[in-house]
Coordinates of C-alpha atoms in Angstrom, one line a residue:
X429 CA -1.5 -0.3 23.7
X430 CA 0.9 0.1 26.7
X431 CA 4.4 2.2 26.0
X432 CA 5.3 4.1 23.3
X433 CA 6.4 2.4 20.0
X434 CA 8.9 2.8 17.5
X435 CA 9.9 1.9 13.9
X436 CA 12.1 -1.5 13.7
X437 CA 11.7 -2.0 9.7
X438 CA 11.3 -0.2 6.7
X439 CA 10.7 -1.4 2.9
X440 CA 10.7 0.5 -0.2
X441 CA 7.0 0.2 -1.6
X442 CA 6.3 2.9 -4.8
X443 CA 7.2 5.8 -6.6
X444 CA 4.2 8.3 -6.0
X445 CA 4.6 10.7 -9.3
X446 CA 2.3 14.2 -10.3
X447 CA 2.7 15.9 -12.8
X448 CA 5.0 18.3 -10.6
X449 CA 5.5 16.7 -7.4
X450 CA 7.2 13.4 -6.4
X451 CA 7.1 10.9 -2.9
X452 CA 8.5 8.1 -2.0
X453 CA 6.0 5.3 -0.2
X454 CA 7.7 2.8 2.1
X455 CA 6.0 0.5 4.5
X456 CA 7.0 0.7 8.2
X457 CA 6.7 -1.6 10.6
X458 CA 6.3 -0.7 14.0
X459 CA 7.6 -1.9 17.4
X460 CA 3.8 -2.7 18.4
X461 CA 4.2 -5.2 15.1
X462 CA 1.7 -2.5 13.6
X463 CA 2.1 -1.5 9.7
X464 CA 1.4 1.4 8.0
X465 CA 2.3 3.2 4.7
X466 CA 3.8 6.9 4.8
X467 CA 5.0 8.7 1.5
X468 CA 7.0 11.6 1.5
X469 CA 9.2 14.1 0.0
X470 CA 12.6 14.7 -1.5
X471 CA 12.8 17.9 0.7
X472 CA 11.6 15.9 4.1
X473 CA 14.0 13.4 3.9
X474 CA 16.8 16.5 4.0
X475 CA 15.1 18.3 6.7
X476 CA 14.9 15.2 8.5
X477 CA 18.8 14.8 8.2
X478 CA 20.0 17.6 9.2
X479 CA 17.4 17.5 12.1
X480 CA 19.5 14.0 13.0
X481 CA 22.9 16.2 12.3
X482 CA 21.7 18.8 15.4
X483 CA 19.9 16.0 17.5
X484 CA 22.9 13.3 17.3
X485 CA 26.2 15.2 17.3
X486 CA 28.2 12.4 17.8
X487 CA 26.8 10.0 15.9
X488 CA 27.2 12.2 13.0
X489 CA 30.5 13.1 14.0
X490 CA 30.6 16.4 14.3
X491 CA 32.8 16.1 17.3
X492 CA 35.1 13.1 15.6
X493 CA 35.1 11.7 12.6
X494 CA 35.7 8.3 14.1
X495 CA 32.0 8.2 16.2
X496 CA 30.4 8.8 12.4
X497 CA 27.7 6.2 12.5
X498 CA 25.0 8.6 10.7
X499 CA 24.6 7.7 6.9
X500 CA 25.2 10.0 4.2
X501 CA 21.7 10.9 2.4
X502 CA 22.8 9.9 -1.1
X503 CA 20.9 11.3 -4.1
X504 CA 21.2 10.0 -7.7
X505 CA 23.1 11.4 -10.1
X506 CA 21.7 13.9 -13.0
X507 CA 22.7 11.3 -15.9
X508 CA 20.3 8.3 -14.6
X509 CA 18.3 7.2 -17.5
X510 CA 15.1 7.1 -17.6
X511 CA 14.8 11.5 -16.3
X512 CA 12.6 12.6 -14.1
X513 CA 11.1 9.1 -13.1
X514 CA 14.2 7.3 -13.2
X515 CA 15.6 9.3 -11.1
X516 CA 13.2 8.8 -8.5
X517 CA 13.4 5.6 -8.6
X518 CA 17.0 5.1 -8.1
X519 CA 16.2 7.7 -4.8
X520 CA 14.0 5.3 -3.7
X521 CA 16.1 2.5 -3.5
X522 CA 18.5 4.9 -2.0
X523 CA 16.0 6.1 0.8
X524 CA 15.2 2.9 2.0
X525 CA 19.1 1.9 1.7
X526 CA 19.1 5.1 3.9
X527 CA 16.1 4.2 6.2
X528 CA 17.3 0.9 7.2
X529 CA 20.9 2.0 8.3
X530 CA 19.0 4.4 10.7
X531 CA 17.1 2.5 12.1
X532 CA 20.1 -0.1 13.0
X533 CA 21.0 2.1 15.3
X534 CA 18.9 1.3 18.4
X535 CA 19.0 5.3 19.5
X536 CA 18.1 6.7 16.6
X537 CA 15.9 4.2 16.0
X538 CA 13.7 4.9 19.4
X539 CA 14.7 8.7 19.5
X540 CA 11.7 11.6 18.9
X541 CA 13.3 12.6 15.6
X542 CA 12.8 9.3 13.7
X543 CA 9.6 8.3 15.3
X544 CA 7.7 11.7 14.4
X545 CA 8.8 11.7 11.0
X546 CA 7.4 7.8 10.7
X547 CA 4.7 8.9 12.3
X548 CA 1.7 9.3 9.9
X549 CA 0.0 12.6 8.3
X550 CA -2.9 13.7 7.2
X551 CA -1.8 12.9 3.7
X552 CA -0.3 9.2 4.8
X553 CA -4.3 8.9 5.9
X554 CA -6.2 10.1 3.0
X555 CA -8.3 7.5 1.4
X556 CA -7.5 8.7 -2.4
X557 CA -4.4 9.4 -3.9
X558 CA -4.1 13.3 -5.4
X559 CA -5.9 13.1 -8.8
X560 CA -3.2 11.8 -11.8
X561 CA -0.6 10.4 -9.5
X562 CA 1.3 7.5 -11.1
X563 CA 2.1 4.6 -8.9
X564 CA 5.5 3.2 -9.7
X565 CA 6.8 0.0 -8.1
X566 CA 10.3 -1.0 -8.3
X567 CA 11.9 -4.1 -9.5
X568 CA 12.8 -6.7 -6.6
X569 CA 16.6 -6.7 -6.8
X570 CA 16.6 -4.8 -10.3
X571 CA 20.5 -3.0 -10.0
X572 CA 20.4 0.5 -9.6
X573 CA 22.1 1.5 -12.6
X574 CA 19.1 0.4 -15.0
X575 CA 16.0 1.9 -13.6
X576 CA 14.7 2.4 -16.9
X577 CA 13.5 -1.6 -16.8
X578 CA 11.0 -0.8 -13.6
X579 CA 8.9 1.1 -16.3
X580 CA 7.8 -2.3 -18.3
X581 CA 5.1 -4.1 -17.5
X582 CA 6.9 -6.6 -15.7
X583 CA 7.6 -4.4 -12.7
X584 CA 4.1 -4.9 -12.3
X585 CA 4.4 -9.0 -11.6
X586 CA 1.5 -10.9 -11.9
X587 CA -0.5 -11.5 -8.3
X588 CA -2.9 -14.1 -7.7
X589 CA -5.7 -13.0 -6.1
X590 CA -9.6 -14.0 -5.5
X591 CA -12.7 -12.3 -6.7
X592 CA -14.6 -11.6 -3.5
X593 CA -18.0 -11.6 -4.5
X594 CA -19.9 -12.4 -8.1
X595 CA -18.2 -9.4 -10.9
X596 CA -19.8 -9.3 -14.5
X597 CA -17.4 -6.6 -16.9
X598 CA -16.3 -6.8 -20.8
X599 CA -13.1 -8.2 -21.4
X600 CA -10.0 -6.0 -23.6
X601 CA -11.8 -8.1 -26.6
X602 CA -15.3 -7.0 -25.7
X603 CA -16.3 -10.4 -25.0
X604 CA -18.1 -11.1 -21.8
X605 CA -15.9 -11.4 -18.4
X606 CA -18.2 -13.1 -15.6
X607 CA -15.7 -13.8 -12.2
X608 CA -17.1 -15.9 -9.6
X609 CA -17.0 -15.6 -6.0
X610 CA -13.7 -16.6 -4.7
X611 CA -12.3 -17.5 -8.2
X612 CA -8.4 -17.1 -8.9
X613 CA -7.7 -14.0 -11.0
X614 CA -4.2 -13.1 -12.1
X615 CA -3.4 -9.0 -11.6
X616 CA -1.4 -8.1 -14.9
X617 CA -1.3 -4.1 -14.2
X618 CA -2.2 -1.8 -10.9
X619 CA -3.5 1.1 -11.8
X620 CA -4.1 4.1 -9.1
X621 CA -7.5 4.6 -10.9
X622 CA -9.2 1.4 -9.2
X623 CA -9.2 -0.9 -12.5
X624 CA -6.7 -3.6 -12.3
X625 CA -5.9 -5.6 -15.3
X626 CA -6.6 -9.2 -14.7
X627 CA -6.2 -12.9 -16.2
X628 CA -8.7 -15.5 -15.6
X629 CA -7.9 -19.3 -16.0
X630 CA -9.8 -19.2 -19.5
X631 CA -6.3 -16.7 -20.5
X632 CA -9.0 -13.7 -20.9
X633 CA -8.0 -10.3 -19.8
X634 CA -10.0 -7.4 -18.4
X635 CA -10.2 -4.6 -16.3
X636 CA -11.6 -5.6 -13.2
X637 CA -12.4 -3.0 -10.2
X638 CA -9.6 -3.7 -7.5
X639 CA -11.8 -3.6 -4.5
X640 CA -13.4 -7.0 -5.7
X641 CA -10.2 -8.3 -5.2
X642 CA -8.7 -10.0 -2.2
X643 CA -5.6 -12.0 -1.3
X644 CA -4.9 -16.1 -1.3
X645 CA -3.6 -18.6 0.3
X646 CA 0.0 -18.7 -0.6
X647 CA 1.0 -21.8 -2.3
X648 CA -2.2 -23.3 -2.6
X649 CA -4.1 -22.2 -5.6
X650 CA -7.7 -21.5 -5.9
X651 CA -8.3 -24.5 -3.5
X652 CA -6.5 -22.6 -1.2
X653 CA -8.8 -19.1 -1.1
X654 CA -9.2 -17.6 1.8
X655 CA -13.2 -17.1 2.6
X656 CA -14.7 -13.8 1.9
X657 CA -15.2 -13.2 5.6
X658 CA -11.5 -14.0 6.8
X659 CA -10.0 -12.0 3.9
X660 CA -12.1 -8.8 4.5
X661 CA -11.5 -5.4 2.7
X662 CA -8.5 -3.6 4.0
X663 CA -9.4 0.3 5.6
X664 CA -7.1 2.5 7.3
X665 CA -7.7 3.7 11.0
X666 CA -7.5 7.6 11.0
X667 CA -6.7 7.7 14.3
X668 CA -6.0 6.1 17.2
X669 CA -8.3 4.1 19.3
X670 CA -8.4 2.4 23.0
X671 CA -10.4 -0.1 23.4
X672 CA -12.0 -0.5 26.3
X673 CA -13.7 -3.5 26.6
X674 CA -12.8 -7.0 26.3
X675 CA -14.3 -7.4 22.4
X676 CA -12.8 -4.2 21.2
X677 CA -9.7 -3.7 19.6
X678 CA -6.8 -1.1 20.2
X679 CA -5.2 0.3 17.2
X680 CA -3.1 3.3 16.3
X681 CA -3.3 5.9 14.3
X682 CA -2.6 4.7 10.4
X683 CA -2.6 1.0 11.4
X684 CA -4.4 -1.4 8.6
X685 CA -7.0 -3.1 9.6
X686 CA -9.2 -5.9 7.8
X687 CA -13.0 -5.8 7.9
X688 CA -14.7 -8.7 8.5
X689 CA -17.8 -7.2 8.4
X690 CA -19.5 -4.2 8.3
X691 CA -22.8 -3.0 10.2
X692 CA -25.2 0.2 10.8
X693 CA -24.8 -0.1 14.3
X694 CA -21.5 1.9 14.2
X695 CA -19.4 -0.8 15.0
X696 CA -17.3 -2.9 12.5
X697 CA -16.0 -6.7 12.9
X698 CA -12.3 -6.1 12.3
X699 CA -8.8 -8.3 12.4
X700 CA -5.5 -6.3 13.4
X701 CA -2.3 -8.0 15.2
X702 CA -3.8 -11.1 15.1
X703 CA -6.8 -10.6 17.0
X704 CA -10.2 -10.1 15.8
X705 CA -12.9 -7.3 18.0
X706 CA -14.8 -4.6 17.3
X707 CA -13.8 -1.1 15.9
X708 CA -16.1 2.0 15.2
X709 CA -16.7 2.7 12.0
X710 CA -16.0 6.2 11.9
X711 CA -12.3 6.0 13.0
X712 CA -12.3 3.7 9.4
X713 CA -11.1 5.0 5.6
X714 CA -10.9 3.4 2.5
X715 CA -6.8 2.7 2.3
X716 CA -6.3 4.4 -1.5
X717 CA -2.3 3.6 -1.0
X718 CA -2.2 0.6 0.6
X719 CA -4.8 -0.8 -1.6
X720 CA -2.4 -1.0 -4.4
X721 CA 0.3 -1.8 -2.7
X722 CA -0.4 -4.3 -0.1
X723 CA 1.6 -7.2 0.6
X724 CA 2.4 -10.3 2.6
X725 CA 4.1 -8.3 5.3
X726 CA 1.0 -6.1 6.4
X727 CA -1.8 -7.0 8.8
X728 CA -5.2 -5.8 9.2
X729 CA -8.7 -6.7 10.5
X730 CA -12.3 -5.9 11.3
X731 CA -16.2 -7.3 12.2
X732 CA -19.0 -5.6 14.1
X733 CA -21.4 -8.4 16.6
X734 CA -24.9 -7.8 16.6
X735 CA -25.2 -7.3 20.6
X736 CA -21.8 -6.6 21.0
X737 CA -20.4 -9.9 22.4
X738 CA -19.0 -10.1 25.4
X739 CA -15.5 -10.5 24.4
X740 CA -13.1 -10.8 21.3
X741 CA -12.8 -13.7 19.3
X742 CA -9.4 -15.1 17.9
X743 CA -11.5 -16.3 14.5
X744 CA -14.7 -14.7 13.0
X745 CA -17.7 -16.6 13.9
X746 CA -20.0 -17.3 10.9
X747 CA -21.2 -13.8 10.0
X748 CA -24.9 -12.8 10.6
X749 CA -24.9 -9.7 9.3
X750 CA -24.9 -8.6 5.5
X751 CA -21.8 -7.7 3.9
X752 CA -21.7 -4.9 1.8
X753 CA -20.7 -5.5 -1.8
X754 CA -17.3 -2.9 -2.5
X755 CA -17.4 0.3 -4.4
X756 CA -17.0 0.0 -8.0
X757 CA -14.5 3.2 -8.9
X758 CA -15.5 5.3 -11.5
X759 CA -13.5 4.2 -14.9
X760 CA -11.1 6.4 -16.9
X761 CA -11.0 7.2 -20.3
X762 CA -8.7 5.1 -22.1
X763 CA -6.6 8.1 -23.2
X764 CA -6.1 9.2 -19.4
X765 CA -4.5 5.9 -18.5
X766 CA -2.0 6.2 -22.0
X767 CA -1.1 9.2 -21.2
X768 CA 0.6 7.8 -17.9
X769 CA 1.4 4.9 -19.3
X770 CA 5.4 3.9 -20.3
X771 CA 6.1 2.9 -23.8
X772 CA 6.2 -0.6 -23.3
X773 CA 2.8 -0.4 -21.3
X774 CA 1.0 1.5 -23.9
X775 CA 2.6 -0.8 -27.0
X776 CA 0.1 -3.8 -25.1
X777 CA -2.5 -1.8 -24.5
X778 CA -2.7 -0.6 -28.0
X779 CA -4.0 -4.3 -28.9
X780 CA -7.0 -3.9 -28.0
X781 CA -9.7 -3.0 -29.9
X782 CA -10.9 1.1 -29.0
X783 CA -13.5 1.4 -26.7
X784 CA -12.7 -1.7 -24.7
X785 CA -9.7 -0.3 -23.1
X786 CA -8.0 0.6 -19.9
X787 CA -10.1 1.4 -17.2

């Protein structure tokens, strides 16, 4: 990875809500056409403009009014509806409303000040959300002045995805739920927890663990689903790595990665920018964020070769080694996922019968 990098986009991607704390997750991409997720603070995002006051005096026209090309850090007003979480969502659209006019501006785009506070942190890198965060997405194009609406279950729109390998659970009826390898499932509702809620083709719904869940083709339908091995199970790189031979793959630190295929030897089959080598398996996490909020717009790869061949391959060969099924998350009680629920949300959950609830 020759020459430094810098951000060049920016999109709004959650609300991340405690019980006393509140961040804002965007997903950045990089200059190196790397992604990665970072989430932070109310308080960061002032610290970081006054540090652009004191490092860019005439762009924030301290000298003349006229040279003004820093943005005003705009915060919502006390009387948004929807309190505490309304609020923050209206910041958020504001932030990245924010974000983007910075980084328009080539020198404070590729300055020290931006790029460090992009860069990630320990806690942009931790494979697990803090325990009871709520994930909030936004609406796309929902006006600011009703935030209250991201709260329904319709923020939430449905996603078709694939089961990656064979999934037996109880559906919100208590009825059998068997998914198939590679078989369309609707997402309904992302929980933080791991469970999803999902819609088969038969219109039953269940919770369903997320990490049996991987992306497909757009536009083509379950004809179209990617195979287990190209669509791999995204991780996080906790660092960054050089590669240093032909089959290996440089990636820095936060970058996501997709794993083709995972090995004891130490070394993972991964795909990132596009290219597909080999990665060591320590430098890779479990992405908790970026997990529930990936997208179209991020890339990621992995695979480990049994003798380490001699150099990287622009396509996974069939895979020889055995893939690891994912990790089931541990389930909730029912009354933890209410109690973070919105109205609206916990009015459809109440349909089903107790016991065979939420996560």
């Amino acid at each position: 990875m020759a020459g430094p990098r810098h951000p060049v986009s920016v999109r709004a991607a959650a609300l991340v809500e405690t019980e006393k704390f509140q961040t804002f997750a965007f997903s950045v991409r990089w200059s190196d056409d790397s992604n990665t997720f970072l989430r932070r603070s109310w308080d960061e995002f002032r610290r970081l403009h006054k540090n652009l006051k004191e490092t860019f005096p005439v762009e924030s026209g301290l000298l003349r009014r006229s040279d003004r090309v820093l943005p005003k850090l705009q915060d919502a007003s006390l009387l948004v509806r929807g309190g505490r979480t309304g609020r923050g969502l209206v910041r958020l659209q504001l932030l990245e409303t924010y974000l983007r006019t910075l980084l328009a501006n080539e020198r404070m785009a590729c300055g020290p000040a931006l790029t460090s506070f992009f860069a990630p942190q320990s806690r942009d890198l931790e494979p697990r959300l803090p325990p009871g965060s709520l994930v909030i997405l936004p609406v796309p194009e929902e006006p600011l002045a009703s935030p209250a609406r991201s709260l329904s279950i319709h923020s939430l729109e449905a996603l078709s995805l694939q089961c990656l390998q064979p999934f037996s659970t109880q559906d919100t009826q208590g009825r059998p739920f068997h998914a198939r390898a590679q078989e369309a499932l609707n997402v309904l509702l992302r929980h933080p927890s791991g469970w999803w809620l999902v819609q088969n083709e038969d219109q039953q719904t269940a919770w369903f663990p997320a990490p049996y869940l991987g992306e497909v083709a757009p536009g083509q339908g379950e004809e179209g689903c990617r195979p287990i091995g190209s669509s791999g199970f995204q991780f996080c790189a906790s660092r960054a790595y050089e590669g240093s031979r032909a089959d290996e793959l440089s990636v820095p630190a936060g970058a996501h990665v997709h794993v083709l295929e995972m090995s004891d030897r130490g070394w993972w089959l991964c795909r990132f920018g596009g290219r597909t080598g080999l990665l060591p398996s320590v430098l890779l996490q479990p992405d908790g964020l970026g997990m529930l909020l990936s997208g179209p717009g991020l890339h990621c790869g992995a695979q480990d070769g049994e003798n380490r061949p001699g150099k990287a391959q622009s396509s996974p060969e069939p895979s020889q080694a055995t893939n690891l099924p994912p990790t089931v998350p541990a389930r909730p009680p029912l009354s933890v996922i209410q109690s973070r629920c919105c109205t609206i949300t916990r009015r459809a959950l109440r349909r089903a019968p107790r016991g065979q609830g939420p996560p």
